[in-house]
mmCIF file of C-alpha atoms in Angstrom:
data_model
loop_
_atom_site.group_PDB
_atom_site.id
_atom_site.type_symbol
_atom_site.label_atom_id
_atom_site.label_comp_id
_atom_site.label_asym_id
_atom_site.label_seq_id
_atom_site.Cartn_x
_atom_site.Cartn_y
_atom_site.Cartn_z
ATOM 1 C CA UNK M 741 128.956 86.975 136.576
ATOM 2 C CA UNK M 742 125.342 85.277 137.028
ATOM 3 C CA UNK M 743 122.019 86.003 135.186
ATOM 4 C CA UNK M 744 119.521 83.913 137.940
ATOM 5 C CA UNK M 745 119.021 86.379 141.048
ATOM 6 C CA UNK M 746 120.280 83.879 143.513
ATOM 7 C CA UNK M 747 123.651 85.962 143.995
ATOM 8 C CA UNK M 748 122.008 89.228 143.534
ATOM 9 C CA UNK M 749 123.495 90.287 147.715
ATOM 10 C CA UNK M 750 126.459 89.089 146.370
ATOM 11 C CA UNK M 751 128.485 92.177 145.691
ATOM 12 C CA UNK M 752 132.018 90.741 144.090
ATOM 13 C CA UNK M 753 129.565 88.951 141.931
ATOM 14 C CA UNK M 754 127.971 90.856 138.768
ATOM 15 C CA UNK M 755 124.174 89.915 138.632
ATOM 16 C CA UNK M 756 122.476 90.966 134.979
ATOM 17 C CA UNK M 757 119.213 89.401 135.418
ATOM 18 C CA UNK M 758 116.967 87.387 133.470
ATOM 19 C CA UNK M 759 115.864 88.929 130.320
ATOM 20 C CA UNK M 760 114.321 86.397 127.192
ATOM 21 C CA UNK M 761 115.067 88.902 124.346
ATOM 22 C CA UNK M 762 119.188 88.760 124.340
ATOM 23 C CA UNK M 763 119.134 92.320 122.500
ATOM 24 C CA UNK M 764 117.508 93.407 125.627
ATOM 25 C CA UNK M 765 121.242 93.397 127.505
ATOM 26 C CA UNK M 766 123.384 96.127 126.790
ATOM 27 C CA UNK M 767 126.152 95.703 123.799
ATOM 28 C CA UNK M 768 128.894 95.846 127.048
ATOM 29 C CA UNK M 769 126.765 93.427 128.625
ATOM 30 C CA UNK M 770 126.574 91.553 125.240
ATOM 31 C CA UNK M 771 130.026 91.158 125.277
ATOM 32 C CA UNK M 772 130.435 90.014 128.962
ATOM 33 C CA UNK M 773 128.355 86.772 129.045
ATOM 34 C CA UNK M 774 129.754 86.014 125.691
ATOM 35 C CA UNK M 775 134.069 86.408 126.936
ATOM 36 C CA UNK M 776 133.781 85.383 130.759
ATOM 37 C CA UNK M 777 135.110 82.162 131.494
ATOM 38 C CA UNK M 778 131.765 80.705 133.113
ATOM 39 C CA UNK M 779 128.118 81.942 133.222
ATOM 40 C CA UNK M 780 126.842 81.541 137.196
ATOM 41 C CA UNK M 781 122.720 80.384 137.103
ATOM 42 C CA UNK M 782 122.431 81.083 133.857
ATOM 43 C CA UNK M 783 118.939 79.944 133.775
ATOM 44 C CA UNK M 784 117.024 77.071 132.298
ATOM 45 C CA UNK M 785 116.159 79.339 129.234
ATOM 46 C CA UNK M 786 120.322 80.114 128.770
ATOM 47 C CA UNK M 787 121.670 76.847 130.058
ATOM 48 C CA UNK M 788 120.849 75.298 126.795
ATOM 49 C CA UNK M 789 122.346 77.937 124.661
ATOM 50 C CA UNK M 790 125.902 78.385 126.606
ATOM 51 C CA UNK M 791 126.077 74.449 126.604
ATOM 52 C CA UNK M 792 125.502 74.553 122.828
ATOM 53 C CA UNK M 793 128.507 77.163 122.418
ATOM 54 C CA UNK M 794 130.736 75.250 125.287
ATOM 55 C CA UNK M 795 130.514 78.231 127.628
ATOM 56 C CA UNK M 796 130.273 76.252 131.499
ATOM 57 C CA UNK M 797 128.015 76.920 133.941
ATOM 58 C CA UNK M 798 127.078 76.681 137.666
ATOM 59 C CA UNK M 799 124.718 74.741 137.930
ATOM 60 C CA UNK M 800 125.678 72.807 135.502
ATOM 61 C CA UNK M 801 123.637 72.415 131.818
ATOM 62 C CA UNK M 802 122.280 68.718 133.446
ATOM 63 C CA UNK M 803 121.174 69.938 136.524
ATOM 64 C CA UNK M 804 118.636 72.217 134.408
ATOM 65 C CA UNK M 805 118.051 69.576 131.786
ATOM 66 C CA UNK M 806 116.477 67.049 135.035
ATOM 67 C CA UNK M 807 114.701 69.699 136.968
ATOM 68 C CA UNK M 808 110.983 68.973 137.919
ATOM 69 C CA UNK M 809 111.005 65.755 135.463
ATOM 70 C CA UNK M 810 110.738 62.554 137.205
ATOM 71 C CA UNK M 811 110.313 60.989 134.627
ATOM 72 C CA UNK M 812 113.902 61.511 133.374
ATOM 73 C CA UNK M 813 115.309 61.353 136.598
ATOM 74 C CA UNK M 814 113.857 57.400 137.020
ATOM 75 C CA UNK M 815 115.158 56.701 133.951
ATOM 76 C CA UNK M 816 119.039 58.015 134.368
ATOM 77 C CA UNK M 817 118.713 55.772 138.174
ATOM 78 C CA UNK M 818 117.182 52.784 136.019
ATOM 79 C CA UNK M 819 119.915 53.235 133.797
ATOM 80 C CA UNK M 820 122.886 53.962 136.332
ATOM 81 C CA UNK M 821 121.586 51.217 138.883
ATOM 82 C CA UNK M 822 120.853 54.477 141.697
ATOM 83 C CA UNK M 823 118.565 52.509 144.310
ATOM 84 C CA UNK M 824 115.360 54.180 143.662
ATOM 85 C CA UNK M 825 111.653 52.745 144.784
ATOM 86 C CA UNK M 826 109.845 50.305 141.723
ATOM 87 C CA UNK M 827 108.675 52.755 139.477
ATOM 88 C CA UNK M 828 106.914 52.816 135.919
ATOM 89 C CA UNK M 829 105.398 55.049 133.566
ATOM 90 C CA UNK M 830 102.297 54.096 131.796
ATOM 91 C CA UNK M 831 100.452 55.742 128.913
ATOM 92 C CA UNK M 832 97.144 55.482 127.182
ATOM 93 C CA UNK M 833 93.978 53.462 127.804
ATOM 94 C CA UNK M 834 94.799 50.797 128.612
ATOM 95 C CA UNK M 835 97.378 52.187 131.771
ATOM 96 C CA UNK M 836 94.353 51.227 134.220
ATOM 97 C CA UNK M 837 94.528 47.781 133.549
ATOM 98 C CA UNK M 838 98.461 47.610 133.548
ATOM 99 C CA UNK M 839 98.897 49.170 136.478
ATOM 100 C CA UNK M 840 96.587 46.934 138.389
ATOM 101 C CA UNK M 841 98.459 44.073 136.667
ATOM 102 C CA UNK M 842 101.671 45.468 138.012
ATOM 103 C CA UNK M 843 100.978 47.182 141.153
ATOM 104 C CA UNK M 844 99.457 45.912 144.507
ATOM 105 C CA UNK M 845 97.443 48.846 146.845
ATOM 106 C CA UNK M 846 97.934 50.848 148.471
ATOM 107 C CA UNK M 847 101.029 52.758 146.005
ATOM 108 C CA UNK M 848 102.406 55.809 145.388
ATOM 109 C CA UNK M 849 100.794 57.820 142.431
ATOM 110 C CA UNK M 850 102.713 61.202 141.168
ATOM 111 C CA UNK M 851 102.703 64.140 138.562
ATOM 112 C CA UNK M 852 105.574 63.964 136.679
ATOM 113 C CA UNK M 853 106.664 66.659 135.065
ATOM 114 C CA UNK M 854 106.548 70.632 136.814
ATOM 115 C CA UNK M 855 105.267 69.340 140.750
ATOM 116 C CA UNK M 856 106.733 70.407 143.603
ATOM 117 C CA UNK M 857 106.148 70.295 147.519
ATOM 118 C CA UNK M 858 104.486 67.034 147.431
ATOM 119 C CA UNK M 859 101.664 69.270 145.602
ATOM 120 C CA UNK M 860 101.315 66.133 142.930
ATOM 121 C CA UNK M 861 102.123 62.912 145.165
ATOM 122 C CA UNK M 862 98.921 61.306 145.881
ATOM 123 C CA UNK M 863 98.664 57.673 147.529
ATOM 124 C CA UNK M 864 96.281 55.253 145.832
ATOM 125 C CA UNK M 865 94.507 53.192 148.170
ATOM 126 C CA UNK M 866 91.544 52.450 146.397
ATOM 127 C CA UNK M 867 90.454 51.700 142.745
ATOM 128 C CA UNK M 868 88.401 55.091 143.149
ATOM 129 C CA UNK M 869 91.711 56.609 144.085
ATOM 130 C CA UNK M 870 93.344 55.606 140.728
ATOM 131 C CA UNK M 871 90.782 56.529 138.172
ATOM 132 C CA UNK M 872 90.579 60.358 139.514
ATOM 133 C CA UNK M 873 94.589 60.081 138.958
ATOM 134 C CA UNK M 874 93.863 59.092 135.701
ATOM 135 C CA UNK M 875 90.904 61.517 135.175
ATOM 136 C CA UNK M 876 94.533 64.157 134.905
ATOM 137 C CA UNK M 877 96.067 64.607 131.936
ATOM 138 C CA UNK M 878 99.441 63.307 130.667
ATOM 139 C CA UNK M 879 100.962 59.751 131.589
ATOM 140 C CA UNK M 880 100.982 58.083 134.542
ATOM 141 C CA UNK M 881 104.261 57.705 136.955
ATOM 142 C CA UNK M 882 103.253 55.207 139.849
ATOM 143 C CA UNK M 883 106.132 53.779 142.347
ATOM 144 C CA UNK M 884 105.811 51.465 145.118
ATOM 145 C CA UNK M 885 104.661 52.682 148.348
ATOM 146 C CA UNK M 886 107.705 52.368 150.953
ATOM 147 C CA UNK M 887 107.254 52.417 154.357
ATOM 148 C CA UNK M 888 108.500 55.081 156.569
ATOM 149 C CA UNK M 889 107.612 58.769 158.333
ATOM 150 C CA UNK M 890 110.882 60.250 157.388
ATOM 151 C CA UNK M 891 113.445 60.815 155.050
ATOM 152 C CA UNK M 892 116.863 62.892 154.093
ATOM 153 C CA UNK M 893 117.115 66.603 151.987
ATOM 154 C CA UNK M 894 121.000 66.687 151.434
ATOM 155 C CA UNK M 895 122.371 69.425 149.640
ATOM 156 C CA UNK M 896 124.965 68.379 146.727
ATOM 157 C CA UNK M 897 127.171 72.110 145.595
ATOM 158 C CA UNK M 898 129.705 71.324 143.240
ATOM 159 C CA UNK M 899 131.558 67.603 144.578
ATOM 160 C CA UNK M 900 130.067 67.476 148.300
ATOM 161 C CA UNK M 901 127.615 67.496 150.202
ATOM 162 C CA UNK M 902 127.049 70.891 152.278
ATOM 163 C CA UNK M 903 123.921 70.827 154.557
ATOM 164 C CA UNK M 904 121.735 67.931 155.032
ATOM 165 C CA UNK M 905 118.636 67.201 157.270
ATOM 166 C CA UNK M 906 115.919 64.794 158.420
ATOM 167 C CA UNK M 907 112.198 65.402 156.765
ATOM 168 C CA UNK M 908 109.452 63.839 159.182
ATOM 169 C CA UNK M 909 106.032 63.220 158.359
ATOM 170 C CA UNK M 910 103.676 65.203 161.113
ATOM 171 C CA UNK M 911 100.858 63.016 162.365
ATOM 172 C CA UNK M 912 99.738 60.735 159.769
ATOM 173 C CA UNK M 913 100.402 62.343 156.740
ATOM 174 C CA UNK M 914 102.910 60.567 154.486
ATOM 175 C CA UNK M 915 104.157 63.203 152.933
ATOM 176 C CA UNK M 916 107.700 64.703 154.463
ATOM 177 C CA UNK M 917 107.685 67.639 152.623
ATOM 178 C CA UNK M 918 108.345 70.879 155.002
ATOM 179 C CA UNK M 919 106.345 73.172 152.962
ATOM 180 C CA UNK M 920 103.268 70.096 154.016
ATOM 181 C CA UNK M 921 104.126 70.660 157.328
ATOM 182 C CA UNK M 922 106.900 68.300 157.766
ATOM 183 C CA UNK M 923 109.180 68.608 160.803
ATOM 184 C CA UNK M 924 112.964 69.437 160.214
ATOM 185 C CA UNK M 925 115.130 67.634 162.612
ATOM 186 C CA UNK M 926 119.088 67.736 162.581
ATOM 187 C CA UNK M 927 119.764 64.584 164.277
ATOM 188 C CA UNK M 928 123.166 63.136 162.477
ATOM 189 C CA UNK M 929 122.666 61.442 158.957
ATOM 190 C CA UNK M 930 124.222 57.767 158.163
ATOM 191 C CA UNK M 931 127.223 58.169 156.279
ATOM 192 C CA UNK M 932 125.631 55.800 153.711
ATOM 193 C CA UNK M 933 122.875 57.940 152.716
ATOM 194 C CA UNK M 934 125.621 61.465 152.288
ATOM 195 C CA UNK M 935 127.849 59.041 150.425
ATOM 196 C CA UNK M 936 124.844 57.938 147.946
ATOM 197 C CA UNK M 937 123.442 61.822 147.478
ATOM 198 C CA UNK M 938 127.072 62.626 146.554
ATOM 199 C CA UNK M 939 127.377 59.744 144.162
ATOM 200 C CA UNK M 940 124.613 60.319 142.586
ATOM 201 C CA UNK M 941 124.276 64.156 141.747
ATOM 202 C CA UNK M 942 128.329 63.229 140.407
ATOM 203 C CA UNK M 943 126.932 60.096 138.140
ATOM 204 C CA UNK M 944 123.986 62.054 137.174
ATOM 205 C CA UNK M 945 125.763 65.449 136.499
ATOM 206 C CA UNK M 946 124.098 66.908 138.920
ATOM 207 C CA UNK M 947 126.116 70.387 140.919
ATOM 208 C CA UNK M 948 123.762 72.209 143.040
ATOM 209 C CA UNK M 949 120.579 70.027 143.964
ATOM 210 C CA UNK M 950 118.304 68.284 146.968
ATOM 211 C CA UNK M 951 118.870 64.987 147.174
ATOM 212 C CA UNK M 952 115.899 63.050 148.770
ATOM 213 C CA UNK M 953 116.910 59.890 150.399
ATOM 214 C CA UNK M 954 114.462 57.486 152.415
ATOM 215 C CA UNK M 955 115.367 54.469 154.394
ATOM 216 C CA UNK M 956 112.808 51.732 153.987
ATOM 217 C CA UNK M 957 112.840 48.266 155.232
ATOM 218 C CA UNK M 958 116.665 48.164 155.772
ATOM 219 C CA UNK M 959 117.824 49.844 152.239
ATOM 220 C CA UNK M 960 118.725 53.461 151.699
ATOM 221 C CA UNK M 961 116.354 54.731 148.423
ATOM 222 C CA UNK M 962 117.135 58.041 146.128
ATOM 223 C CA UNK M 963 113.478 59.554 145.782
ATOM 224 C CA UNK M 964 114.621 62.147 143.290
ATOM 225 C CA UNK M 965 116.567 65.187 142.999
ATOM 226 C CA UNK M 966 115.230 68.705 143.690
ATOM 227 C CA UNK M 967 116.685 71.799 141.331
ATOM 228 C CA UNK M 968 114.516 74.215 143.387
ATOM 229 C CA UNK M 969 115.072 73.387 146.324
ATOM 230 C CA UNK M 970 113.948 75.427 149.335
ATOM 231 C CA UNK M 971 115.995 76.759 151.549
ATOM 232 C CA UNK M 972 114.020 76.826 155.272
ATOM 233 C CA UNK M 973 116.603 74.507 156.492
ATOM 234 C CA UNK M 974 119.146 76.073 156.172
ATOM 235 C CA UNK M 975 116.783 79.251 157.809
ATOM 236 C CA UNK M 976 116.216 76.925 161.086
ATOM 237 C CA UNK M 977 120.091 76.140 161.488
ATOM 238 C CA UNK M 978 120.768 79.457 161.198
ATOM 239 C CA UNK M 979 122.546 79.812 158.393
ATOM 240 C CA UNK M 980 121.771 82.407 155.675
ATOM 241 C CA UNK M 981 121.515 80.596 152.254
ATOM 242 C CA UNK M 982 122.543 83.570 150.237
ATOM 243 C CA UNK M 983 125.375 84.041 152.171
ATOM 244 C CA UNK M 984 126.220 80.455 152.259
ATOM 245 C CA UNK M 985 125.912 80.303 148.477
ATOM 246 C CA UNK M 986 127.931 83.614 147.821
ATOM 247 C CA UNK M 987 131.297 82.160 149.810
ATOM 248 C CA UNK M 988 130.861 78.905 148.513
ATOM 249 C CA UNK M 989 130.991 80.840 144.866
ATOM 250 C CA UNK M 990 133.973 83.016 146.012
ATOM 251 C CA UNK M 991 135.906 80.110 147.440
ATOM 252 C CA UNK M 992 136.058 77.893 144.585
ATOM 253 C CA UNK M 993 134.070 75.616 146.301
ATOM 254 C CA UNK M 994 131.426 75.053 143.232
#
């Protein structure tokens, strides 16, 4: 049974829906998400709860706990040696100064915490450019800027990678991001760069999530995981996600 919508056309799959007050579900409801075996997208609100009380979930409790935070993301690749671009996180007044200290122009300036579709990646070519980043509120997460017009979305369900794609950068925008108008393009994927989204959603617990892969100046980077990913590649290849996702459920596959 699921709470999360996701597998609402799913019909051998019981879909409750997402409601904060738990009293709100029905005492036979109650009783379900409390005896079955595993909640399916539970939710970032439940996740934490069914993890406390050792009830599994798809995704799993991690994949919740990193969504939209790259700042705990760089961290758990720092930590686990992941390849991932030069990155710090400064805070306070004084971040102007350190950052200058530490970083050469142009770089890669970004939102940490509750961006998506390259909404809050900015690149900081200028001094100008860096004190309006800093005129926003909260800390500072710069990276290295790495060279290229393109990069990877693989898909990571349960142990393997399902669907994967090239991003490309239209014109001279850096940003690959399809909803930005990047172009998706299904010419085959080095093995290296499937093998390295599949290690790393296993090393950081990760079961259903985007892995964002660039190759830059001969070395395969992980950019960062997306939770919420979108799903217009799948669209283009034909494929219909809920679908997808519903006999990947009912085959044991995740």
């Amino acid at each position: 049974m699921a709470i999360g919508a996701r597998l609402k056309k799913c019909p051998q799959i019981l879909t409750l829906g997402f409601k904060p007050n738990f009293s709100d579900y029905t005492s036979k409801e109650r009783e379900l998400l409390l005896n079955t075996p595993r909640i399916l997208y539970p939710t970032a609100f439940y996740a934490d709860l069914f993890n406390a009380m050792g009830k599994p979930t798809f995704p799993s409790y991690h994949t919740y706990k990193f969504a939209m935070d790259k700042i705990k993301q760089t961290a758990m690749f720092q930590m686990m040696n992941i390849p991932h671009p030069r990155t710090r996180i400064f805070y306070g007044k004084l971040s102007r100064e350190r950052i200058l200290a530490e970083f050469c122009f142009p770089f890669i300036a970004k939102i940490p915490r509750g961006s998506a579709q390259g909404k809050g990646v900015f690149l900081i070519q200028t001094p100008e450019h860096l004190d309006a980043h800093l005129s926003l509120k909260g800390p500072a997460y710069i990276q290295e800027y790495l060279p290229f017009d393109r990069d990877m979305r693989i898909i990571v369900m349960g142990r393997e990678a399902v669907f994967s794609y090239w991003r490309v950068a239209r014109g001279s925008d850096f940003k690959t991001n399809v909803s930005r108008g990047g172009e998706i393009r299904f010419d085959p994927l080095p093995r290296e760069a499937l093998d390295l989204a599949r290690a790393t959603a296993q090393t950081c617990g990760w079961d259903d999530v985007g892995i964002d892969i660039a190759l830059a100046e001969g070395k395969f980077y992980v950019l960062e995981g997306n939770m919420k990913y979108g799903t217009k590649g799948f669209k283009k290849a034909g494929i219909d996600y809920k679908d997808f996702l519903c006999r990947m459920v009912l085959e044991g596959k995740v």
